[in-house]
Every structure is written in C-alpha cells, then in structure tokens.
Short mmCIF file of C-alpha atoms in Angstrom, two decimals:
data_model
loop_
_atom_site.label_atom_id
_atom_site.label_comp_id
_atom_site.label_asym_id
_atom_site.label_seq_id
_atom_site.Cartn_x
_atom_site.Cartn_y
_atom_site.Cartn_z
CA UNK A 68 47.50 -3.72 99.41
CA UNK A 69 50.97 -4.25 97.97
CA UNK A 70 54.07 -1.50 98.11
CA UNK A 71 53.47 2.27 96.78
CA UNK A 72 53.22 1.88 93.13
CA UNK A 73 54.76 5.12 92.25
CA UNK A 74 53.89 4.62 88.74
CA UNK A 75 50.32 6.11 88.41
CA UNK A 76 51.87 8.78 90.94
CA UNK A 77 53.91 10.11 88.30
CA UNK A 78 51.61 9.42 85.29
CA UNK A 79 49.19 11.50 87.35
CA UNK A 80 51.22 14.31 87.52
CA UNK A 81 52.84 14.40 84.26
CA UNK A 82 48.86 14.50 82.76
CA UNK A 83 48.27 16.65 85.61
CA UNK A 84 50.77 19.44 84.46
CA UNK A 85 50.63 18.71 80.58
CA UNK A 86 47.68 21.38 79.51
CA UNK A 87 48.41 23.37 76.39
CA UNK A 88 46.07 26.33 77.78
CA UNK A 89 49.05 26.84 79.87
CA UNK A 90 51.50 28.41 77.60
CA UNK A 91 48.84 31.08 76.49
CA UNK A 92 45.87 31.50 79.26
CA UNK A 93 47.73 35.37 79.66
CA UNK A 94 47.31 35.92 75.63
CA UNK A 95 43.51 34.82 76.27
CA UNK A 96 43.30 37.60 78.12
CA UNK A 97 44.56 39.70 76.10
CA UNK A 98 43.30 38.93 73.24
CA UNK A 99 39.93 39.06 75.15
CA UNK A 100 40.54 42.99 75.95
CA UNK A 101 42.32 42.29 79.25
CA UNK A 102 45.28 44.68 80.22
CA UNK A 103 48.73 43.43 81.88
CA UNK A 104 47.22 45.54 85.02
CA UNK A 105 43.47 43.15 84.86
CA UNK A 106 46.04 40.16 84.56
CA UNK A 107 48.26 40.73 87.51
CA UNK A 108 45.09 41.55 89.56
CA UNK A 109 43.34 38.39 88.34
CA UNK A 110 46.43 36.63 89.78
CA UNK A 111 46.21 38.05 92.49
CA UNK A 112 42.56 37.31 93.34
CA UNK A 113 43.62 33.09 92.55
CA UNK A 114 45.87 33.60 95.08
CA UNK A 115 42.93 35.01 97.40
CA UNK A 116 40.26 32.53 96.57
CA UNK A 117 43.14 29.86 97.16
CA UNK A 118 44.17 31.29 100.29
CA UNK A 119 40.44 30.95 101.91
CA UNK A 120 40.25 27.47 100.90
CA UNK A 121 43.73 26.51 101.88
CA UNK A 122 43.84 25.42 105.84
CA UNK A 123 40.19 23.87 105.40
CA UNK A 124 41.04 21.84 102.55
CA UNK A 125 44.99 20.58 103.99
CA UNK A 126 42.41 19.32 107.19
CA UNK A 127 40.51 18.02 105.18
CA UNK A 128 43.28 16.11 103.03
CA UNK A 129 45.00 15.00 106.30
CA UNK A 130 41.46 13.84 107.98
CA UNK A 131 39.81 12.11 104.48
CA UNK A 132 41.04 10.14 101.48
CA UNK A 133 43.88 12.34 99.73
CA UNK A 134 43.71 10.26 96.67
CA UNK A 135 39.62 11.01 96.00
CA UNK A 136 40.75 14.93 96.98
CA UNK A 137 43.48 14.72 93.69
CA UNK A 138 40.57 13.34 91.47
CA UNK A 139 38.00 16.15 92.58
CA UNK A 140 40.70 18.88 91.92
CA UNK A 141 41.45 17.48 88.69
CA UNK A 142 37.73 17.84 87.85
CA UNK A 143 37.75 21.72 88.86
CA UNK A 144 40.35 22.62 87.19
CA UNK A 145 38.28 21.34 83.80
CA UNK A 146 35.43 23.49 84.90
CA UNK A 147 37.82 26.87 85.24
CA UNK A 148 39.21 25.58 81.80
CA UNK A 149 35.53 25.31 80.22
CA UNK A 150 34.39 29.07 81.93
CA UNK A 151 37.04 30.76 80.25
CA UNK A 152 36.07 29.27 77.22
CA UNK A 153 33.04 31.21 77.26
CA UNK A 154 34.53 34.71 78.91
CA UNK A 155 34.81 37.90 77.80
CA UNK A 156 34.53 39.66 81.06
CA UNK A 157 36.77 40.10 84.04
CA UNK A 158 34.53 38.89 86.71
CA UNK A 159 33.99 35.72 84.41
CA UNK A 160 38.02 35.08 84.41
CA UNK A 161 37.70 35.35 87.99
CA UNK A 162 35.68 32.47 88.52
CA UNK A 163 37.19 30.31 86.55
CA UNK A 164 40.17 31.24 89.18
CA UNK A 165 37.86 30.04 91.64
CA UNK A 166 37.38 26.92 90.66
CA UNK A 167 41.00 26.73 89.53
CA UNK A 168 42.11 27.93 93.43
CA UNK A 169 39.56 25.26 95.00
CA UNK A 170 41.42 22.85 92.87
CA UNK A 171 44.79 24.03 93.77
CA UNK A 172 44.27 24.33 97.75
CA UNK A 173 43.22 20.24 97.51
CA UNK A 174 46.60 19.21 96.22
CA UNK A 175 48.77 21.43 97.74
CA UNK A 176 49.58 19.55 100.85
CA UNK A 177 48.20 16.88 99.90
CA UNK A 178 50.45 15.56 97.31
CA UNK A 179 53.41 15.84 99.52
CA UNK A 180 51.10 13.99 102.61
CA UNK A 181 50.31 11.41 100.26
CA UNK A 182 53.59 10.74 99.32
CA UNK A 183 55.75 10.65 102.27
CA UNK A 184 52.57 8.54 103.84
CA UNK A 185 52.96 6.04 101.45
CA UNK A 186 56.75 6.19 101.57
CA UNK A 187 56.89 5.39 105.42
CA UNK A 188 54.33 3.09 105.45
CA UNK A 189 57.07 0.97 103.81
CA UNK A 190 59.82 2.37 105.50
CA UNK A 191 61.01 3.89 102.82
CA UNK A 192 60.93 7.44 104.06
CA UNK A 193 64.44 8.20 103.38
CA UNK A 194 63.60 8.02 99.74
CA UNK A 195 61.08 11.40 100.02
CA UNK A 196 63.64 13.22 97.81
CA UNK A 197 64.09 11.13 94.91
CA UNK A 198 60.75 10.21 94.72
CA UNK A 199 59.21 13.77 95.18
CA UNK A 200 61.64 15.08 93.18
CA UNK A 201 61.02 12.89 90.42
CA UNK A 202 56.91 13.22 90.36
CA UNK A 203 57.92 17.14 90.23
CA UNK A 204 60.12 15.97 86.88
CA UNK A 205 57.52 13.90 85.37
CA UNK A 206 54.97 17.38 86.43
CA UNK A 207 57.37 19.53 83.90
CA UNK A 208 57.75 17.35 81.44
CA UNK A 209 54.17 17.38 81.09
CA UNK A 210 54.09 20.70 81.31
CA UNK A 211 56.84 21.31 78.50
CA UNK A 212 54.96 18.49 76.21
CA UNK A 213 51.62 21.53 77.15
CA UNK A 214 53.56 24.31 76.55
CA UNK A 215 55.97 22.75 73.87
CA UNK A 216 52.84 20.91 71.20
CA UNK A 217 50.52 24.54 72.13
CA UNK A 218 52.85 26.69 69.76
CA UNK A 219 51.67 23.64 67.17
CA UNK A 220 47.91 23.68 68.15
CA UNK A 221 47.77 27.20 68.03
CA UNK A 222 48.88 27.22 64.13
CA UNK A 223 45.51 25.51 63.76
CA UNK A 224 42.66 26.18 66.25
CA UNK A 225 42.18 29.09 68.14
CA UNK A 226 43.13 29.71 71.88
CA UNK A 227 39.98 29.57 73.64
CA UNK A 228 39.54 25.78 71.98
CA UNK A 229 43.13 25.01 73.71
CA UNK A 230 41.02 25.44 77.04
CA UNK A 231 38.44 23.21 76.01
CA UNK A 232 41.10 20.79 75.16
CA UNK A 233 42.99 21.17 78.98
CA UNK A 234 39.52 20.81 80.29
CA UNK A 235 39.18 17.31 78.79
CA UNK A 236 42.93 16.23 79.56
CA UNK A 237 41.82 17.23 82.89
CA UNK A 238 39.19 15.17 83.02
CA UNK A 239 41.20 12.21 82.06
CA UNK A 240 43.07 12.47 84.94
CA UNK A 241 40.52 11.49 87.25
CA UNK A 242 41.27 8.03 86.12
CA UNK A 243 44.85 8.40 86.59
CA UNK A 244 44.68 10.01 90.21
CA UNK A 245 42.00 6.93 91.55
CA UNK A 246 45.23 4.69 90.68
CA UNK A 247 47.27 5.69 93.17
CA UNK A 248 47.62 3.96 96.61
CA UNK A 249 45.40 6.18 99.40
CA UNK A 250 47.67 6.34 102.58
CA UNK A 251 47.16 8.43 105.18
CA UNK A 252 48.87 8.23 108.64
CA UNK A 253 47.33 10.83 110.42
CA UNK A 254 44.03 9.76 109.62
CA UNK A 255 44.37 6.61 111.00
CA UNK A 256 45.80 8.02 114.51
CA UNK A 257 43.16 10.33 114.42
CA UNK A 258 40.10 8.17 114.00
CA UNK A 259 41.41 5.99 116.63
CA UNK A 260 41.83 8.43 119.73
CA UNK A 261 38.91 11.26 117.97
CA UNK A 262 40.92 14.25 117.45
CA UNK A 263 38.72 16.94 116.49
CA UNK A 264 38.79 18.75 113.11
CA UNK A 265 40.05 21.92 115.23
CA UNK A 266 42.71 20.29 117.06
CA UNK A 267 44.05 19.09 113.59
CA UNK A 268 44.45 22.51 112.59
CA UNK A 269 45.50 23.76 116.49
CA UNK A 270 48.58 20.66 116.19
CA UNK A 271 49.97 22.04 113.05
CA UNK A 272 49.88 25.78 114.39
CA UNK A 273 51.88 24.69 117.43
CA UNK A 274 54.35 22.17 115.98
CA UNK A 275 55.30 25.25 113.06
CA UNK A 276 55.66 27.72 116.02
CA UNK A 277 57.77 25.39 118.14
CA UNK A 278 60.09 24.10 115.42
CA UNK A 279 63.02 26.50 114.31
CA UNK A 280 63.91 24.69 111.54
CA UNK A 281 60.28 24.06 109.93
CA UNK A 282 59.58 28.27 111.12
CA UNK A 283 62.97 29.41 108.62
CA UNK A 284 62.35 26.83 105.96
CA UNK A 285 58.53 28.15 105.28
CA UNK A 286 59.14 31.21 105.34
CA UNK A 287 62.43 31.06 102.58
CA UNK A 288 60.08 29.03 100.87
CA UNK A 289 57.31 31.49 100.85
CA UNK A 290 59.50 34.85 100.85
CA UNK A 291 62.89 33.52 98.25
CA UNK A 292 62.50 29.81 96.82
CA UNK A 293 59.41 30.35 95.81
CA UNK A 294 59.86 33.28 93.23
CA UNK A 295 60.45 30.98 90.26
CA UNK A 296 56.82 30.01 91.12
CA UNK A 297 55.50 33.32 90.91
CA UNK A 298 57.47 34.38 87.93
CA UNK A 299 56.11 31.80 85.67
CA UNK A 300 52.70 33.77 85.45
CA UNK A 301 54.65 36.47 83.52
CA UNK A 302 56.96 34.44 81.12
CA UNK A 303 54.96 35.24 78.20
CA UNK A 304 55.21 39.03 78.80
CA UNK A 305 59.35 38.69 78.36
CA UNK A 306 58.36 37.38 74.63
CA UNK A 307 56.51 39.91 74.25
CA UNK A 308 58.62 42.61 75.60
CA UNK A 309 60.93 41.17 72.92
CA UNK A 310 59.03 41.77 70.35
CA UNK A 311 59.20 38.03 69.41
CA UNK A 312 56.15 35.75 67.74
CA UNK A 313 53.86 33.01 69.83
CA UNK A 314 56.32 30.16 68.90
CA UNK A 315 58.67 31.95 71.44
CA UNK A 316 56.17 31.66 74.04
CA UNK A 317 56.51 27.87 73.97
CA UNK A 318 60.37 28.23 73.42
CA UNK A 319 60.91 30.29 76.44
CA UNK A 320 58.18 28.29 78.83
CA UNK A 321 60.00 25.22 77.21
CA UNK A 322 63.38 25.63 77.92
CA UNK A 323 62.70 26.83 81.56
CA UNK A 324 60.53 23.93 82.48
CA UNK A 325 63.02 21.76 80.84
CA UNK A 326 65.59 23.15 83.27
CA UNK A 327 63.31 22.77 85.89
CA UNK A 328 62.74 19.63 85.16
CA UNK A 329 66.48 18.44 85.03
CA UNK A 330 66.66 19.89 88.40
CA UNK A 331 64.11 17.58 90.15
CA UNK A 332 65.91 14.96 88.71
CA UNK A 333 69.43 16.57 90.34
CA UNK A 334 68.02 17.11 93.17
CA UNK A 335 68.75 13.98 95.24
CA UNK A 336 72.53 14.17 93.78
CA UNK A 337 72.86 17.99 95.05
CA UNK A 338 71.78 16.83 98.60
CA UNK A 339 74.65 15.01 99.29
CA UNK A 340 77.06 18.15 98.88
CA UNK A 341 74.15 20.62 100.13
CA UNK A 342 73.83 18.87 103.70
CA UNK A 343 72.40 22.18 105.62
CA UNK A 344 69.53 24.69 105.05
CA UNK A 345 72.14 27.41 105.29
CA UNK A 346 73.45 26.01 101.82
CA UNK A 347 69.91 25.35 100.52
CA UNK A 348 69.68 29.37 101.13
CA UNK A 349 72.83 30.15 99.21
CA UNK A 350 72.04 27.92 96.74
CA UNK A 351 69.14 29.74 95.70
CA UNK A 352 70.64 33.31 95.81
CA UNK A 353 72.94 31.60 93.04
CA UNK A 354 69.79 30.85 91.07
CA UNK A 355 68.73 34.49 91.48
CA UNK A 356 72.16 35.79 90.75
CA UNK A 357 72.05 33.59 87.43
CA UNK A 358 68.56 35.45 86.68
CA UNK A 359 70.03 38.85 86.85
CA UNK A 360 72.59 37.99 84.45
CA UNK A 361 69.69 36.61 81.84
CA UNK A 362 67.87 40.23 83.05
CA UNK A 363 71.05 42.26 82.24
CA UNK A 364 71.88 40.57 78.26
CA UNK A 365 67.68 40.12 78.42
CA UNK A 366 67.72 38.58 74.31
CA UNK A 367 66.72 35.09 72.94
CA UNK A 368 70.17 33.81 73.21
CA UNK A 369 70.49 34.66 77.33
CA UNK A 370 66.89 32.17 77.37
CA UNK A 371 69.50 29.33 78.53
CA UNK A 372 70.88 31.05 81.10
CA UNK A 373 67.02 31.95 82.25
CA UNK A 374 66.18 28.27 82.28
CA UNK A 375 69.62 27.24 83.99
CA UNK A 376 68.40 29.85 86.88
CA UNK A 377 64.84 28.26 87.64
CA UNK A 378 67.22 24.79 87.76
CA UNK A 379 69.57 25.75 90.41
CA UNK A 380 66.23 27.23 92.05
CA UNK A 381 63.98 24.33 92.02
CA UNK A 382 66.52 22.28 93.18
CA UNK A 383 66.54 24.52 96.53
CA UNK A 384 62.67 24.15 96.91
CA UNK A 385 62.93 20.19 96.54
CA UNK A 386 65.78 20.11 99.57
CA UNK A 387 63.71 22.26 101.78
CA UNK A 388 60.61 20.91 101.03
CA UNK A 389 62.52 17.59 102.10
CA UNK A 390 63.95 18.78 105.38
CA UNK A 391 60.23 20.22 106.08
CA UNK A 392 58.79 17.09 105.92
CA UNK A 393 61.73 15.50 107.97
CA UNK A 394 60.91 17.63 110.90
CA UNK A 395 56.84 16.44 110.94
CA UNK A 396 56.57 13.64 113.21
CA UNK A 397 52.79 13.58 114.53
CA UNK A 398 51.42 16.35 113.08
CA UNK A 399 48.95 16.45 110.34
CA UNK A 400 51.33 16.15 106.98
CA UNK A 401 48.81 18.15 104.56
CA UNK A 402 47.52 20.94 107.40
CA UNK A 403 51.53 21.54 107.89
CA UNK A 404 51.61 22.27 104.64
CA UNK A 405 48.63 24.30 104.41
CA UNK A 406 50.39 27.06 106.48
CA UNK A 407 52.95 26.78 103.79
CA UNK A 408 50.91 27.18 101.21
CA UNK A 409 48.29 30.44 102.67
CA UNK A 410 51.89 32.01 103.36
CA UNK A 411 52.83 31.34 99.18
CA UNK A 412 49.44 32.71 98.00
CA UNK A 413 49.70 35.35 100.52
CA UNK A 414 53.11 36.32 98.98
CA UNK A 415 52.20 36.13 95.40
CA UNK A 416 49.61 38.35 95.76
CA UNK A 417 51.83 40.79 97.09
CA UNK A 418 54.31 39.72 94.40
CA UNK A 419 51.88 40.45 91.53
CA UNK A 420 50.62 43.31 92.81
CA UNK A 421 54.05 45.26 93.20
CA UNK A 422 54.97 43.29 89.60
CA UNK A 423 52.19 45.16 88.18
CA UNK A 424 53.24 48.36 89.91
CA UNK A 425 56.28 48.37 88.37
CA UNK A 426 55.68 47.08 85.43
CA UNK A 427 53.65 50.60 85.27
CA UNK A 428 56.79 52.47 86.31
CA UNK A 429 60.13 50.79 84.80
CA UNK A 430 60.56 48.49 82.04
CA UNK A 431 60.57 44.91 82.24
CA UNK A 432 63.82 44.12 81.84
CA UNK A 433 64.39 46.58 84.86
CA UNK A 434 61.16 44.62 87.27
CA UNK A 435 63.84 41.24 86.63
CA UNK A 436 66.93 42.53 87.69
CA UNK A 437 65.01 44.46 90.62
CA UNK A 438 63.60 41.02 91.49
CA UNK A 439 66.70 39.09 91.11
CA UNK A 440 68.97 41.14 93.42
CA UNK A 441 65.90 40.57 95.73
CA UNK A 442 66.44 37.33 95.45
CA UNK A 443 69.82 37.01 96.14
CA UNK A 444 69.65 39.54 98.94
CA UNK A 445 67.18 36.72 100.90
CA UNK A 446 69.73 34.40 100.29
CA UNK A 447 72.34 35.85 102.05
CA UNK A 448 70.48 37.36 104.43
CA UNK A 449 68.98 33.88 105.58
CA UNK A 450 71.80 32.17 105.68
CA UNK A 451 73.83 35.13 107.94
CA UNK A 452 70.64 34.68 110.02
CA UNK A 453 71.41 30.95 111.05
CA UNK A 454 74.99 32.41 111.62
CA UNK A 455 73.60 33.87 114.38
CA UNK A 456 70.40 31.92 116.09
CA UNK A 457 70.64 28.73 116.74
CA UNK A 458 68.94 26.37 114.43
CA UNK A 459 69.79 22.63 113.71
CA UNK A 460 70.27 22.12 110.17
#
C-alpha cells in the first residue's frame, strides 16, 4: 500500500477549512432577524447535537474505515451549508447545526486516529507533532484563503449564495478525503479477538480514568486551551463592537488564523524548550495574558497582538494534544478522543451561554478581559496543581 502519503492529508484539510460562509455565517443571522442572544444559543445547541453524536461516532471511527467517515462528514456539512441557504427561522438554523454537529463528531477523533495510525504503522510515530501540526497549518490557511477572498465575494453576491458556494467546496472534498491512506490499528486488533462495540467504549473510559497524565491534559484542553476555539464564534462581534465595515471581518478572522497558523508550524520547534505539561499550561496563560492586553487597547491596531495570542495558544493545544496521544497504547485512538471532544462541546455550551449572559450585562470589551484573566488563572492554577500531585510529564 506504500508509506502515508501525507499529501492528500493536508490538501484535505486545507479544502476542508477554506469555506467563505465562514467569515460571515453570524451576519447571516443577523441579517436574517437573529439577535446576538438566538446566536449564542444556536451555538450552543451545535454543541448539544454534537455532543449526542460524539462517543457513538469516535466508536464508530475507531471500529470502521476513518477515511470513508471524513468523506461522509464532508458531505453534511454541504447539506447544513445548503439549509441555511433557504432559512429564515431559528429552528431552520438549528438543523443545519445538526447536520453540521453530525459532521463534526465524525472527524473529531478521527483525524487525529487516522493520523497517528498511519504514522506508526511506519514507525514514524515520533513525527505526530510535525505532521499534525502541519495538517492543522494547511486547515488555517484554508480557512484564511475562506475568510480572506469572502470580504471580496461579498462585494458581489450576497451572503446566503456564499453558503451555497461552501456547500459545493464541500462537496469537492469528498474526492480529496477518499485519497488518503485508511489505517486503523485498533480495528484490526479488534476484529481479530471480537471486542464488542461496548467494550470499545468501556476501554477508553478506563484507560482516561487510570492515566494521570491523559485525566489533566483533557481537561486543560477542554476547560483553558481550548478557549481560542470557542472564541472564534464571536470574532465578528469585536468588528462590530468597533464600529468597523465587513472588510474588517475578514481582516480580523485573517490575521488570527494567520497567527494560528504560524503556530502549527512552530509547534514542533517550541517542544523542544516546552518538554513538560506543566510548561504547556503556562504557556497558554501567556497566550491569555497576551489577549487581555489586545482586550485592554481593544482598537484595529491591538488586532496583531489578538492574532499573536491565539499563536502562543494553539501552539499549547498541538503539544498536549501530542502528549495525549503518547499516553494511548491499546486503547481505541478516536473513542479516546471522543471523551475529549463531549467534554469541549460540553464546555462551549457553557461558554456561550455565560458569553451571552454577559454580553447582556457588560460590554464586550469587558466579556474579553473577564475571559482572559480566566484564562490565565487556569494556567497557573494547573500548573501549581502538578506542583503538588504526582503526575509524569
């Protein structure tokens, strides 16, 4: 079958990631007669519907062909795309979140499975980092080349044909995703010595309850590392906070998946000087402290600050995604991840609800620097914490 071609990985995800509809899905809304209040809540809800399908899809992903689970999320994702195309109502919106969570639960997981199955298959493990790290670059770029030529489409069709045209990018992919090499370790083991669909799920459960250092890196993930993710929903509200036009949309989204970007690619070089979880932890309490300083200037010229923040952040999630999938040995890669990934969704629907609440109460230059010094509390909090238990890191 030849060696991981991690070519059509990455072309994969850059298409994957490069959808215009992104940089203005929350102006939809809006424009559509949707408050800030009916946004965070339809947020919230994605996170729900993704949540449900989460555990059952990572056993699935770890039990069946990962690559065939990419292409079918690719097409769902289209479909949400299409729906809102034709929505005016809230309910509507929300099930074009459905399809978008169903999507969403197949690769989470199972991107990461796929990849570090491949990897060891050659015995190449070692090079998890740089080569996740660099399929999470190639994901931003696309996503600044979405974000970056929407300000330009917008100038001459309307929003709700952006959708349409993510919907058929989306639909590309499928091509795209059947490319990549199908590798999947568990599934092999499993087949051979019938481990039940239950005991799948029953393995991963135990191995995240026995192992200190996979317990403290999910839940940093979930609680700190991954606020970036959960912020990105709202970038377009800063703009307009500003008072600033829809070509600052793109700028903003731009420069902070840029920055994101550049971190993936850092990532690998950062390791070797941030050796221990209890660094990964401080490092991203830097990230938030860098935030609160873009959330105390809060104008157009602080924006590089803001991207430089979600850099030094990302780059934390890469290492301790890494050092998770270090400590799997046996276990189902994908299910692992699963838990991971209910205890994200779970979080940012906590996250957008109490966004939303105080959105309602201060202003939103006051909800950043709230959630930054959050942020940088977790850090140092987490990394006393390993001060005192026991952990190998």
């Amino acid at each position: 079958m030849g060696t991981f071609n991690t070519k059509a990985l990455y072309i994969y995800k850059f298409i994957s990631q490069c959808l215009p509809i992104y940089a203005f899905y929350t102006i939809l809304f809006i424009e559509r007669g949707k408050s800030v209040t009916d946004i965070a809540v339809l947020i919230a809800l994605w996170s729900v519907f993704t949540i449900v399908f989460e555990v059952p899809s990572g056993v699935l992903a770890d039990r069946w062909n990962r690559r065939n689970m990419l292409a079918i999320a690719a097409v769902l994702q289209g479909v949400c795309f299409i729906i809102w195309f034709f929505s005016h109502t809230f309910f509507m919106f929300a099930i074009g979140f459905v399809f978008w969570a169903v999507a969403g639960a197949f690769t989470s997981g199972t991107e990461e499975g796929l990849i570090y199955d491949n990897l060891k298959s050659d015995g190449c493990e070692g090079d998890f980092t740089r080569v996740y790290g660099k399929a999470q670059f190639y994901a931003n770029i696309g996503t600044i080349v979405g974000i970056a030529s929407a300000g330009v489409i917008a100038s001459f069709i309307e929003i709700e044909t952006i959708a349409l045209l993510s919907a058929a990018i989306c639909f590309v992919n499928v091509i795209f995703a059947l490319q990549i090499r199908e590798r999947n370790l568990y599934s092999e083991r499993v087949h051979e010595v019938s481990t039940g669909f239950f005991k799948t799920f029953k393995e991963a459960g135990v191995f995240i309850k026995g192992s200190k250092v996979a317990l403290v890196s999910i839940l940093f993930l979930v609680f700190f590392a991954g606020l970036g993710n959960y912020l990105d929903e709202f970038d377009a509200l800063i703009i307009n906070d500003l008072g600033l036009g829809n070509i600052w949309v793109s700028a903003i989204l731009t420069v902070r998946f840029a920055f994101v970007a550049l971190g993936d690619i850092l990532a690998p070089m950062v390791q070797k000087k941030v050796s221990s979880i209890k660094q990964i932890f401080l490092l991203n309490g830097l990230g938030c402290a860098l935030l609160a300083i873009f959330a105390a200037v809060w104008n157009r010229y602080a924006i590089l600050i803001f991207g430089i923040s979600f850099m030094v952040m990302a780059i934390a999630e890469i290492l301790l995604v890494n050092a998770l999938q270090n400590e799997i040995k046996e276990e189902g890669r994908a299910t692992v991840m699963s838990f991971y990934s209910i205890g994200q969704n779970a979080a940012m629907i906590c996250f957008t609800l109490v966004y939303a609440l105080l959105a309602g109460i201060f202003t939103l230059q006051q909800v950043y620097l709230m959630l930054s010094i959050y942020g940088i509390v977790g850090g140092l909090g987490f990394y006393l914490l390993l001060r005192v238990i026991r952990v190998r890191t």
